[in-house]
Coordinates of C-alpha atoms (C1' of nucleotides) in Angstrom, one line a residue:
Chain A
M1 CA -16.6 -13.9 -25.1
D2 CA -17.0 -17.7 -24.9
D3 CA -14.2 -18.4 -27.4
R4 CA -11.6 -16.1 -25.8
T5 CA -8.2 -17.7 -25.2
Y6 CA -5.9 -16.5 -22.4
A7 CA -2.6 -15.2 -23.6
A8 CA -0.6 -17.9 -21.7
E9 CA -2.7 -20.7 -23.2
A10 CA -2.5 -19.8 -26.9
A11 CA -0.9 -22.9 -28.5
P12 CA 0.8 -23.1 -31.9
G13 CA -1.4 -24.3 -34.7
E14 CA -4.6 -22.9 -33.2
E15 CA -6.8 -20.2 -34.5
V16 CA -7.6 -18.0 -31.4
T17 CA -9.2 -14.8 -30.2
V18 CA -7.1 -13.1 -27.5
A19 CA -8.3 -10.0 -25.7
G20 CA -6.5 -7.8 -23.3
W21 CA -4.6 -4.5 -22.9
V22 CA -2.1 -3.1 -25.3
H23 CA 1.1 -3.3 -23.2
E24 CA 3.4 -1.9 -25.8
V25 CA 3.7 -1.4 -29.5
R26 CA 7.2 -1.8 -31.0
D27 CA 7.2 -0.6 -34.6
L28 CA 10.4 -1.5 -36.4
G29 CA 9.4 -0.2 -39.7
G30 CA 8.4 -3.0 -42.1
I31 CA 7.5 -5.2 -39.1
A32 CA 5.8 -4.2 -35.9
F33 CA 4.9 -6.0 -32.7
L34 CA 2.0 -5.4 -30.4
I35 CA 2.4 -6.9 -26.9
L36 CA -1.0 -7.8 -25.6
R37 CA -1.4 -8.4 -21.9
D38 CA -4.2 -10.2 -20.0
T39 CA -4.5 -11.8 -16.5
S40 CA -2.5 -14.8 -17.6
G41 CA 0.4 -13.0 -19.1
R42 CA 1.5 -11.5 -22.4
I43 CA 1.5 -12.6 -26.0
Q44 CA 3.0 -10.9 -29.1
V45 CA 1.0 -10.0 -32.1
K46 CA 3.0 -9.6 -35.3
F47 CA 2.2 -7.1 -38.0
E48 CA 4.1 -7.4 -41.3
K49 CA 3.0 -4.3 -43.1
E50 CA 3.7 -5.3 -46.7
A51 CA 1.8 -8.6 -46.3
M52 CA -1.3 -7.3 -44.4
A53 CA -4.3 -5.1 -45.2
D54 CA -3.6 -1.5 -44.4
D55 CA -6.7 -1.0 -42.2
L56 CA -5.7 -4.1 -40.1
V57 CA -2.2 -2.6 -39.6
E58 CA -3.6 0.8 -38.9
T59 CA -6.1 -0.4 -36.3
G60 CA -3.5 -2.6 -34.5
L61 CA -0.6 -0.1 -34.5
G62 CA -2.9 2.8 -33.9
A63 CA -4.1 1.4 -30.5
H64 CA -2.6 3.3 -27.6
R65 CA -1.0 1.7 -24.6
E66 CA -3.6 0.3 -22.2
S67 CA -6.4 0.3 -24.8
V68 CA -8.4 -2.9 -24.7
V69 CA -8.2 -4.9 -27.9
S70 CA -9.4 -8.2 -29.2
V71 CA -7.2 -10.0 -31.8
T72 CA -8.2 -13.0 -33.9
G73 CA -5.6 -14.9 -35.8
A74 CA -3.4 -17.9 -36.1
V75 CA -0.9 -18.8 -33.3
E76 CA 2.5 -19.7 -34.7
A77 CA 5.5 -21.1 -33.0
E78 CA 8.3 -18.5 -33.2
E79 CA 11.4 -18.8 -31.2
R80 CA 12.2 -15.1 -31.7
A81 CA 9.0 -14.2 -29.9
P82 CA 9.3 -13.5 -26.1
T83 CA 7.0 -16.4 -25.2
G84 CA 7.9 -18.7 -28.1
V85 CA 4.6 -18.0 -29.9
E86 CA 3.0 -15.1 -31.7
V87 CA -0.3 -14.3 -33.2
V88 CA -0.6 -13.4 -36.8
P89 CA -3.8 -11.3 -36.8
E90 CA -6.6 -11.7 -39.2
S91 CA -8.7 -9.1 -37.4
V92 CA -8.2 -6.5 -34.7
E93 CA -10.9 -4.7 -32.8
V94 CA -10.4 -1.9 -30.3
L95 CA -13.0 -2.6 -27.6
A96 CA -12.1 0.4 -25.4
P97 CA -9.5 3.0 -26.3
A98 CA -7.2 4.5 -23.6
D99 CA -6.2 8.1 -23.3
T100 CA -2.7 8.7 -24.6
E101 CA -1.3 10.2 -21.3
L102 CA -1.6 7.7 -18.5
P103 CA -1.6 8.8 -14.8
L104 CA 0.9 6.0 -14.1
D105 CA 2.9 3.6 -16.2
P106 CA 1.6 0.0 -15.9
S107 CA 4.7 -1.3 -17.7
G108 CA 6.7 -0.2 -14.7
K109 CA 9.3 1.7 -16.6
V110 CA 8.6 4.8 -14.6
E111 CA 7.9 4.4 -10.9
A112 CA 4.9 6.1 -9.3
E113 CA 4.3 7.3 -5.8
L114 CA 2.0 5.3 -3.6
S115 CA -0.7 8.0 -3.5
T116 CA -0.6 8.2 -7.3
R117 CA -1.0 4.5 -7.5
L118 CA -3.9 4.4 -5.0
D119 CA -5.6 7.2 -6.9
N120 CA -5.4 5.1 -10.0
R121 CA -5.7 1.6 -8.5
T122 CA -7.1 0.0 -11.6
L123 CA -4.0 0.9 -13.6
D124 CA -1.8 0.1 -10.7
L125 CA -3.2 -3.4 -10.5
R126 CA -2.2 -3.9 -14.2
R127 CA 1.3 -4.0 -12.9
A128 CA 2.5 -7.5 -12.3
E129 CA 3.5 -6.6 -8.7
G130 CA 0.1 -5.1 -7.9
Q131 CA -1.7 -8.1 -9.4
A132 CA 0.5 -10.5 -7.4
V133 CA -0.2 -8.9 -4.0
F134 CA -3.9 -9.4 -4.3
E135 CA -3.7 -12.8 -5.8
V136 CA -1.5 -13.7 -2.8
R137 CA -4.1 -12.0 -0.5
G138 CA -6.8 -14.2 -2.0
E139 CA -4.7 -17.3 -1.4
V140 CA -4.0 -16.3 2.2
L141 CA -7.7 -15.9 2.9
R142 CA -8.5 -19.2 1.3
A143 CA -5.7 -21.0 3.3
V144 CA -6.7 -19.3 6.5
R145 CA -10.3 -20.5 6.1
A146 CA -9.2 -24.0 5.4
A147 CA -6.9 -24.0 8.5
F148 CA -9.8 -22.8 10.7
R149 CA -12.1 -25.5 9.3
A150 CA -9.4 -28.0 10.1
H151 CA -9.6 -26.8 13.7
D152 CA -13.4 -27.2 13.7
A153 CA -14.1 -23.5 13.7
T154 CA -17.2 -22.2 12.0
E155 CA -17.1 -19.0 10.0
I156 CA -19.4 -16.3 11.3
N157 CA -20.3 -12.6 10.6
T158 CA -21.0 -10.1 13.3
P159 CA -22.4 -6.6 13.2
K160 CA -20.2 -3.7 12.2
I161 CA -22.7 -1.1 13.4
V162 CA -22.9 -1.2 17.2
A163 CA -24.3 0.8 20.0
T164 CA -21.1 0.8 22.2
G165 CA -17.4 0.4 21.7
T166 CA -15.7 -2.9 22.5
E167 CA -12.8 -2.1 24.7
G168 CA -13.0 1.6 25.4
G169 CA -9.8 3.5 24.8
T170 CA -9.6 3.5 21.1
E171 CA -11.5 6.1 19.1
L172 CA -14.6 5.0 17.3
F173 CA -16.3 6.4 14.2
P174 CA -19.7 7.7 15.2
I175 CA -22.6 7.3 12.9
T176 CA -26.3 8.1 13.1
Y177 CA -28.6 5.1 13.2
F178 CA -32.2 6.2 12.7
G179 CA -31.6 9.2 14.9
R180 CA -29.7 7.2 17.6
E181 CA -25.9 7.4 18.2
A182 CA -24.1 4.4 17.0
F183 CA -20.5 3.4 16.0
M184 CA -18.6 1.4 13.5
N185 CA -17.3 -1.6 15.4
Q186 CA -13.6 -1.6 16.3
S187 CA -13.5 -5.4 16.8
P188 CA -15.8 -8.4 16.7
Q189 CA -14.4 -9.3 20.2
L190 CA -17.6 -9.3 22.3
F191 CA -19.8 -10.8 19.6
K192 CA -17.5 -13.7 18.9
Q193 CA -17.3 -14.5 22.6
L194 CA -21.1 -14.6 22.7
V195 CA -21.1 -17.2 19.9
A196 CA -18.3 -19.2 21.4
G197 CA -20.6 -19.5 24.4
S198 CA -23.1 -21.3 22.3
N199 CA -23.0 -24.8 20.9
V200 CA -21.2 -23.5 17.9
E201 CA -18.2 -23.4 20.3
R202 CA -15.4 -22.6 17.9
V203 CA -15.8 -19.6 15.5
F204 CA -13.7 -17.5 13.2
E205 CA -14.5 -14.3 11.4
I206 CA -12.7 -12.4 8.6
G207 CA -14.1 -9.0 8.4
P208 CA -13.6 -5.2 8.6
I209 CA -12.8 -3.3 11.8
F210 CA -12.8 0.4 12.1
R211 CA -10.6 2.6 14.2
A212 CA -10.8 6.3 14.3
E213 CA -7.2 6.9 15.5
E214 CA -5.6 9.8 13.6
H215 CA -2.3 8.0 13.3
N216 CA -0.2 8.4 10.2
T217 CA 2.1 5.4 9.8
P218 CA 3.0 2.7 7.3
R219 CA 1.4 0.1 9.5
H220 CA -2.0 1.5 10.5
L221 CA -5.3 1.6 8.6
N222 CA -8.6 3.1 9.7
E223 CA -10.4 0.3 8.1
A224 CA -8.6 -3.0 8.4
T225 CA -9.4 -6.7 7.9
S226 CA -9.4 -8.6 11.2
I227 CA -9.0 -12.4 11.2
D228 CA -10.5 -13.5 14.5
F229 CA -10.7 -16.7 16.3
E230 CA -12.6 -17.7 19.5
G231 CA -13.0 -21.2 20.9
A232 CA -14.9 -22.5 23.9
F233 CA -13.0 -24.8 26.2
C234 CA -9.8 -23.3 25.0
D235 CA -7.1 -21.7 27.1
H236 CA -4.5 -19.3 25.9
H237 CA -2.1 -22.1 25.1
D238 CA -4.7 -23.7 22.8
A239 CA -5.5 -20.3 21.2
M240 CA -1.8 -19.8 20.5
D241 CA -1.6 -23.3 18.9
V242 CA -4.4 -22.4 16.5
C243 CA -2.9 -19.0 15.8
E244 CA 0.4 -20.6 14.9
A245 CA -1.3 -23.2 12.7
V246 CA -3.2 -20.5 10.8
V247 CA -0.2 -18.3 10.2
V248 CA 1.9 -21.2 9.1
A249 CA -0.9 -22.5 6.8
A250 CA -1.1 -19.1 5.1
Y251 CA 2.6 -19.1 4.4
E252 CA 2.7 -22.7 3.2
A253 CA -0.2 -22.2 0.8
V254 CA 1.5 -19.1 -0.7
A255 CA 4.8 -21.0 -1.0
E256 CA 3.0 -23.8 -2.7
N257 CA 0.4 -22.0 -4.9
C258 CA 1.8 -18.6 -5.6
R259 CA 5.2 -19.2 -7.2
D260 CA 4.5 -16.9 -10.1
Q261 CA 3.3 -14.1 -7.8
L262 CA 6.3 -14.5 -5.6
E263 CA 8.4 -14.3 -8.7
A264 CA 6.7 -11.1 -9.7
L265 CA 7.4 -9.6 -6.3
D266 CA 11.0 -10.8 -6.4
L267 CA 10.6 -12.9 -3.3
A268 CA 10.8 -16.4 -4.9
E269 CA 14.3 -17.0 -3.7
E270 CA 14.0 -16.2 -0.1
F271 CA 10.3 -17.0 0.7
E272 CA 10.1 -19.5 3.5
P273 CA 7.2 -20.4 5.7
P274 CA 8.1 -19.8 9.4
E275 CA 8.9 -22.9 11.4
P276 CA 6.6 -23.8 14.2
P277 CA 6.6 -23.9 17.1
F278 CA 7.2 -20.2 17.5
P279 CA 9.1 -19.2 20.7
R280 CA 6.8 -18.2 23.5
L281 CA 8.5 -15.6 25.7
T282 CA 6.9 -14.4 28.8
Y283 CA 6.6 -10.7 29.1
E284 CA 9.2 -10.7 31.9
A285 CA 11.7 -12.7 29.8
A286 CA 11.0 -10.5 26.8
I287 CA 11.7 -7.3 28.8
E288 CA 15.0 -8.8 30.1
R289 CA 16.0 -9.9 26.6
L290 CA 15.1 -6.6 25.1
N291 CA 17.0 -4.7 27.8
A292 CA 20.0 -6.9 27.2
T293 CA 20.1 -5.9 23.5
G294 CA 21.0 -2.4 24.6
A295 CA 18.9 -1.0 21.8
L296 CA 16.9 1.3 24.1
D297 CA 18.3 4.3 25.8
E298 CA 16.2 3.6 28.9
Q299 CA 15.7 0.2 30.4
L300 CA 12.2 -1.1 30.5
V301 CA 10.6 -2.0 33.8
W302 CA 7.7 -4.3 34.7
G303 CA 4.5 -2.6 33.5
D304 CA 5.9 -0.8 30.5
D305 CA 4.5 -1.5 27.1
F306 CA 7.1 -2.1 24.4
P307 CA 7.9 1.1 22.4
T308 CA 8.1 0.7 18.6
E309 CA 11.9 0.7 18.6
G310 CA 11.8 -2.0 21.3
E311 CA 9.6 -4.3 19.3
R312 CA 12.0 -4.0 16.4
A313 CA 15.1 -4.6 18.5
L314 CA 13.5 -7.7 20.1
G315 CA 12.4 -8.9 16.7
R316 CA 15.9 -8.6 15.4
D317 CA 17.2 -10.5 18.4
V318 CA 14.6 -13.4 18.1
G319 CA 14.8 -13.4 14.3
G320 CA 11.3 -14.7 13.5
H321 CA 7.8 -14.9 14.7
Y322 CA 7.4 -15.2 18.5
F323 CA 4.7 -14.9 21.1
V324 CA 4.9 -12.7 24.1
T325 CA 2.8 -14.2 27.0
D326 CA 1.8 -13.4 30.5
W327 CA 1.5 -9.6 30.1
P328 CA 0.9 -7.4 33.1
A329 CA -2.9 -7.4 33.8
E330 CA -3.0 -3.6 33.9
I331 CA -2.0 -3.2 30.3
K332 CA -4.4 -5.7 28.9
P333 CA -8.2 -5.2 28.4
F334 CA -10.8 -6.2 31.0
Y335 CA -12.0 -9.2 29.1
I336 CA -8.6 -11.0 29.3
M337 CA -8.4 -13.4 32.2
D338 CA -5.7 -13.0 34.9
H339 CA -3.8 -15.9 36.3
D340 CA -5.5 -17.3 39.4
D341 CA -2.3 -17.5 41.3
D342 CA -1.1 -14.0 40.4
P343 CA -3.8 -11.4 39.7
D344 CA -1.2 -9.0 38.4
L345 CA -0.4 -11.4 35.5
S346 CA -2.8 -11.9 32.6
T347 CA -3.2 -14.7 30.1
G348 CA -2.9 -12.2 27.3
F349 CA -0.5 -12.9 24.5
D350 CA 0.7 -11.1 21.4
L351 CA 2.1 -12.7 18.3
M352 CA 5.0 -10.6 17.0
H353 CA 6.7 -10.6 13.6
P354 CA 10.1 -9.0 13.7
R355 CA 8.7 -5.9 12.1
M356 CA 5.5 -5.5 14.1
E357 CA 2.7 -6.9 16.2
L358 CA 0.4 -9.2 14.3
V359 CA -1.9 -10.7 16.8
S360 CA -3.4 -10.0 20.2
G361 CA -5.2 -12.6 22.2
G362 CA -5.7 -14.4 25.5
Q363 CA -8.0 -16.5 27.6
R364 CA -11.2 -14.6 28.3
E365 CA -12.7 -13.9 31.7
H366 CA -15.8 -16.1 31.7
R367 CA -16.8 -15.5 35.3
R368 CA -19.4 -12.8 35.3
E369 CA -18.5 -11.1 38.6
K370 CA -14.9 -10.8 37.7
L371 CA -15.8 -9.5 34.3
I372 CA -17.9 -6.8 35.8
E373 CA -15.2 -5.9 38.2
G374 CA -12.9 -5.6 35.2
F375 CA -15.3 -3.2 33.5
E376 CA -15.3 -1.0 36.5
R377 CA -11.6 -1.1 36.9
Q378 CA -11.3 0.1 33.3
G379 CA -13.8 2.9 33.8
L380 CA -16.5 1.4 31.6
E381 CA -20.1 1.2 32.7
P382 CA -21.3 -2.4 32.8
E383 CA -24.8 -1.3 32.1
A384 CA -23.8 -0.3 28.6
F385 CA -22.6 -3.9 28.0
E386 CA -25.6 -5.8 29.4
Y387 CA -26.3 -7.5 26.1
Y388 CA -22.9 -9.0 26.7
T389 CA -22.6 -9.6 30.4
E390 CA -26.1 -11.0 30.7
M391 CA -25.1 -14.0 28.6
F392 CA -22.5 -14.8 31.2
R393 CA -25.3 -15.7 33.6
Y394 CA -26.3 -18.8 31.6
G395 CA -23.3 -21.0 31.5
M396 CA -20.4 -19.3 29.7
P397 CA -17.6 -21.9 29.2
P398 CA -14.0 -21.0 29.6
H399 CA -12.8 -19.8 26.2
A400 CA -9.9 -18.1 24.5
G401 CA -9.2 -16.4 21.2
W402 CA -7.3 -13.8 19.3
G403 CA -7.4 -11.3 16.5
L404 CA -4.9 -11.1 13.6
G405 CA -4.4 -8.1 11.4
G406 CA -5.0 -9.4 7.9
E407 CA -3.1 -6.6 6.2
R408 CA -0.2 -6.9 8.6
L409 CA 0.1 -10.6 7.9
L410 CA 0.2 -9.9 4.2
M411 CA 2.5 -6.9 4.6
T412 CA 5.1 -8.8 6.7
M413 CA 4.8 -11.9 4.5
L414 CA 5.4 -10.0 1.3
E415 CA 7.8 -7.4 2.8
L416 CA 5.6 -4.5 1.7
D417 CA 6.9 -1.2 2.9
N418 CA 3.4 0.3 3.5
I419 CA 0.3 -1.4 4.7
R420 CA -1.8 0.5 2.2
E421 CA -0.2 -1.7 -0.5
A422 CA -2.0 -4.7 1.1
V423 CA -5.5 -3.1 0.7
L424 CA -7.2 -2.4 -2.6
F425 CA -8.8 0.9 -1.5
P426 CA -7.3 1.8 1.8
R427 CA -8.9 4.1 4.3
D428 CA -6.4 6.2 6.2
R429 CA -6.3 9.6 7.9
Q430 CA -6.7 11.5 4.6
R431 CA -7.9 9.0 2.1
L432 CA -11.7 8.4 1.7
S433 CA -11.8 7.7 -2.0
P434 CA -11.6 5.8 -4.2
Chain B
rG1 C1' -2.9 14.1 19.6
rC2 C1' 2.5 15.8 19.3
rC3 C1' 6.7 16.3 16.0
rC4 C1' 9.6 16.2 11.3
rG5 C1' 10.1 16.4 5.9
rG6 C1' 8.2 17.0 1.0
rG7 C1' 5.0 19.3 -3.3
rU8 C1' 8.9 21.1 -10.5
rG9 C1' 5.7 18.6 -17.7
rG10 C1' 0.8 12.9 -17.8
rU11 C1' 4.5 9.9 -14.6
rG12 C1' 9.2 9.8 -11.9
rU13 C1' 13.1 13.3 -11.1
rA14 C1' 17.6 17.4 -11.3
rG15 C1' 17.9 22.1 -9.7
rU16 C1' 19.8 26.0 -2.0
rG17 C1' 19.0 33.7 -4.7
rG18 C1' 21.2 35.8 -11.0
rC19 C1' 24.6 30.3 -14.6
rC20 C1' 16.7 28.5 -15.4
rC21 C1' 11.9 31.7 -21.1
rA22 C1' 14.3 25.1 -15.8
rU23 C1' 17.8 18.9 -16.2
rC24 C1' 17.2 13.9 -17.3
rA25 C1' 14.2 9.5 -18.1
rU26 C1' 9.6 7.8 -19.6
rA27 C1' 5.0 9.0 -21.9
rC28 C1' 2.9 11.8 -26.1
rG29 C1' 3.3 13.8 -31.6
rA30 C1' 6.0 13.6 -36.4
rC31 C1' 9.7 11.2 -39.4
rC32 C1' 13.3 6.8 -40.3
rC33 C1' 13.9 1.6 -39.4
rU34 C1' 11.5 -6.2 -41.4
rG35 C1' 12.7 -9.7 -35.4
rU36 C1' 11.7 -6.3 -31.3
rC37 C1' 12.2 -8.3 -25.9
rA38 C1' 12.3 -1.6 -21.3
rC39 C1' 13.5 -2.0 -29.6
rG40 C1' 16.7 1.8 -31.6
rG41 C1' 17.5 6.8 -34.0
rU42 C1' 16.3 12.2 -35.3
rC43 C1' 13.2 16.3 -34.3
rG44 C1' 9.2 18.4 -31.5
rU45 C1' 5.0 19.4 -27.5
rG46 C1' 4.6 19.6 -22.3
rA47 C1' 5.9 21.7 -15.5
rC48 C1' 7.9 25.2 -10.6
rG49 C1' 0.6 23.2 -5.4
rC50 C1' -2.4 28.1 -4.0
rG51 C1' -2.2 33.1 -1.9
rG52 C1' 0.7 36.9 0.2
rG53 C1' 5.6 38.9 1.5
rU54 C1' 11.2 39.9 1.3
rU55 C1' 14.7 41.3 -2.8
rC56 C1' 17.4 45.0 -8.2
rA57 C1' 16.4 39.6 -8.9
rA58 C1' 12.6 33.8 -6.2
rA59 C1' 11.5 27.0 -8.3
rU60 C1' 15.2 28.5 -4.5
rC61 C1' 14.2 32.8 1.4
rC62 C1' 9.8 34.1 4.9
rC63 C1' 4.3 33.7 6.3
rG64 C1' -0.5 31.4 5.7
rC65 C1' -3.5 27.7 3.3
rC66 C1' -4.0 23.2 0.7
rU67 C1' -1.9 18.5 -0.1
rC68 C1' 1.4 14.2 0.4
rG69 C1' 4.8 11.2 3.1
rG70 C1' 7.3 9.9 7.6
rG71 C1' 8.5 9.5 13.2
rC72 C1' 6.3 9.0 18.1
rG73 C1' 2.2 7.7 21.1
rC74 C1' -1.6 3.9 20.6
rC75 C1' -2.8 -0.4 18.3
rA76 C1' -4.1 -5.4 14.5

RNA sequence: GCCCGGGUGGUGUAGUGGCCCAUCAUACGACCCUGUCACGGUCGUGACGCGGGUUCAAAUCCCGCCUCGGGCGCCA
């Protein structure tokens, strides 16, 4: 296929071979048009029945929608054609026929439900919108990596099969590991800390996390992509700075490099990168502000977590991304450091989008004794985490970091209704294939 | 884990006890049409998730199962 030309690049005067899917055949009688679609766009192939060999016309017009065809012919400028050019075919080959009845309509004339789309993801991704989401996703990941590198962070990969859970609390998927009990990791948290404690110092990881919660919502997955950062000699303020930079970099890259995709998603008009710095509200201030909105039936008091409706109300009030800082120590995990001058207050922070939580982070407890106390307070057995706590004996620097839900970033960025749209093959409560 | 709402041709839908051997769109098949742009026109094929029950009568009401979606909790 060396001499294949993309639909969007076929120039008048050239002799080309274009290959792609039959998007539509419009047969007007004496003249007919086959719209061929590939990754770059569409191009029209013209069949003038009188002037062309019967078998050529038969092959071309007999191809069903979504069949894969290869067309060789001359490209001609034609202002009546949708893209200003059309191919006059000399030969047409059907490389792969498609069944006549499709499980969903890639031309988008008839909507399909999300579950139908996910069952037929290949066809779904032939829709311009589906293609656009994952092209944007690729750009986000590229931009995020570049932003981390600009902050001197090294990309790492940590195990997804582990002996113990990270934080307790959340449900883990159990597996059998050569006859021993093991789990799919819910977070790279402890591992990235162990690497931040080395000379590598600043690390990031983009990888899967697994959570066995049986929730059924448009914003949860059982396998998600976590974008994690951890930096030695960072405090929670530094971590928030990096977080902000990474999120903004993702938006800016999409604004700059994904115009066509935003167009396909009908977002081109309103798409705007968020303006740093994001407001940083303390938990206490956030509670007061939320209570003042009057959105909740019951006023929140110190120590409460924000209910879903509260997150949304506060999001509407703030109107953009914002951090919530200085959470009560009791509702943050053991590895988050508390303020020295107020042990009830933690350095934990969340980054919120008006629709939902995106990031959770904080400065970590690097003092071994305090860390072990924390384990005990949370009802975890420190012995199970010796591989982790032992390393705190040998010079663990102060460090901080965070984890960002990759799909949530994409979902909020592209205003997707359901997080499953942001994953090629989502894993949820009921979906295990494809 | 608790709670709520759905499942009708390939796809998306209308249909709250008889007006339904089920509506519309799209797809599919046949025919007509030489500039379509979601081409148009005529005709045609094609469906009530599964099982049980109520009733003279069930797509419609009830029960169970399967399945999908959503809300809360929790979280990324």
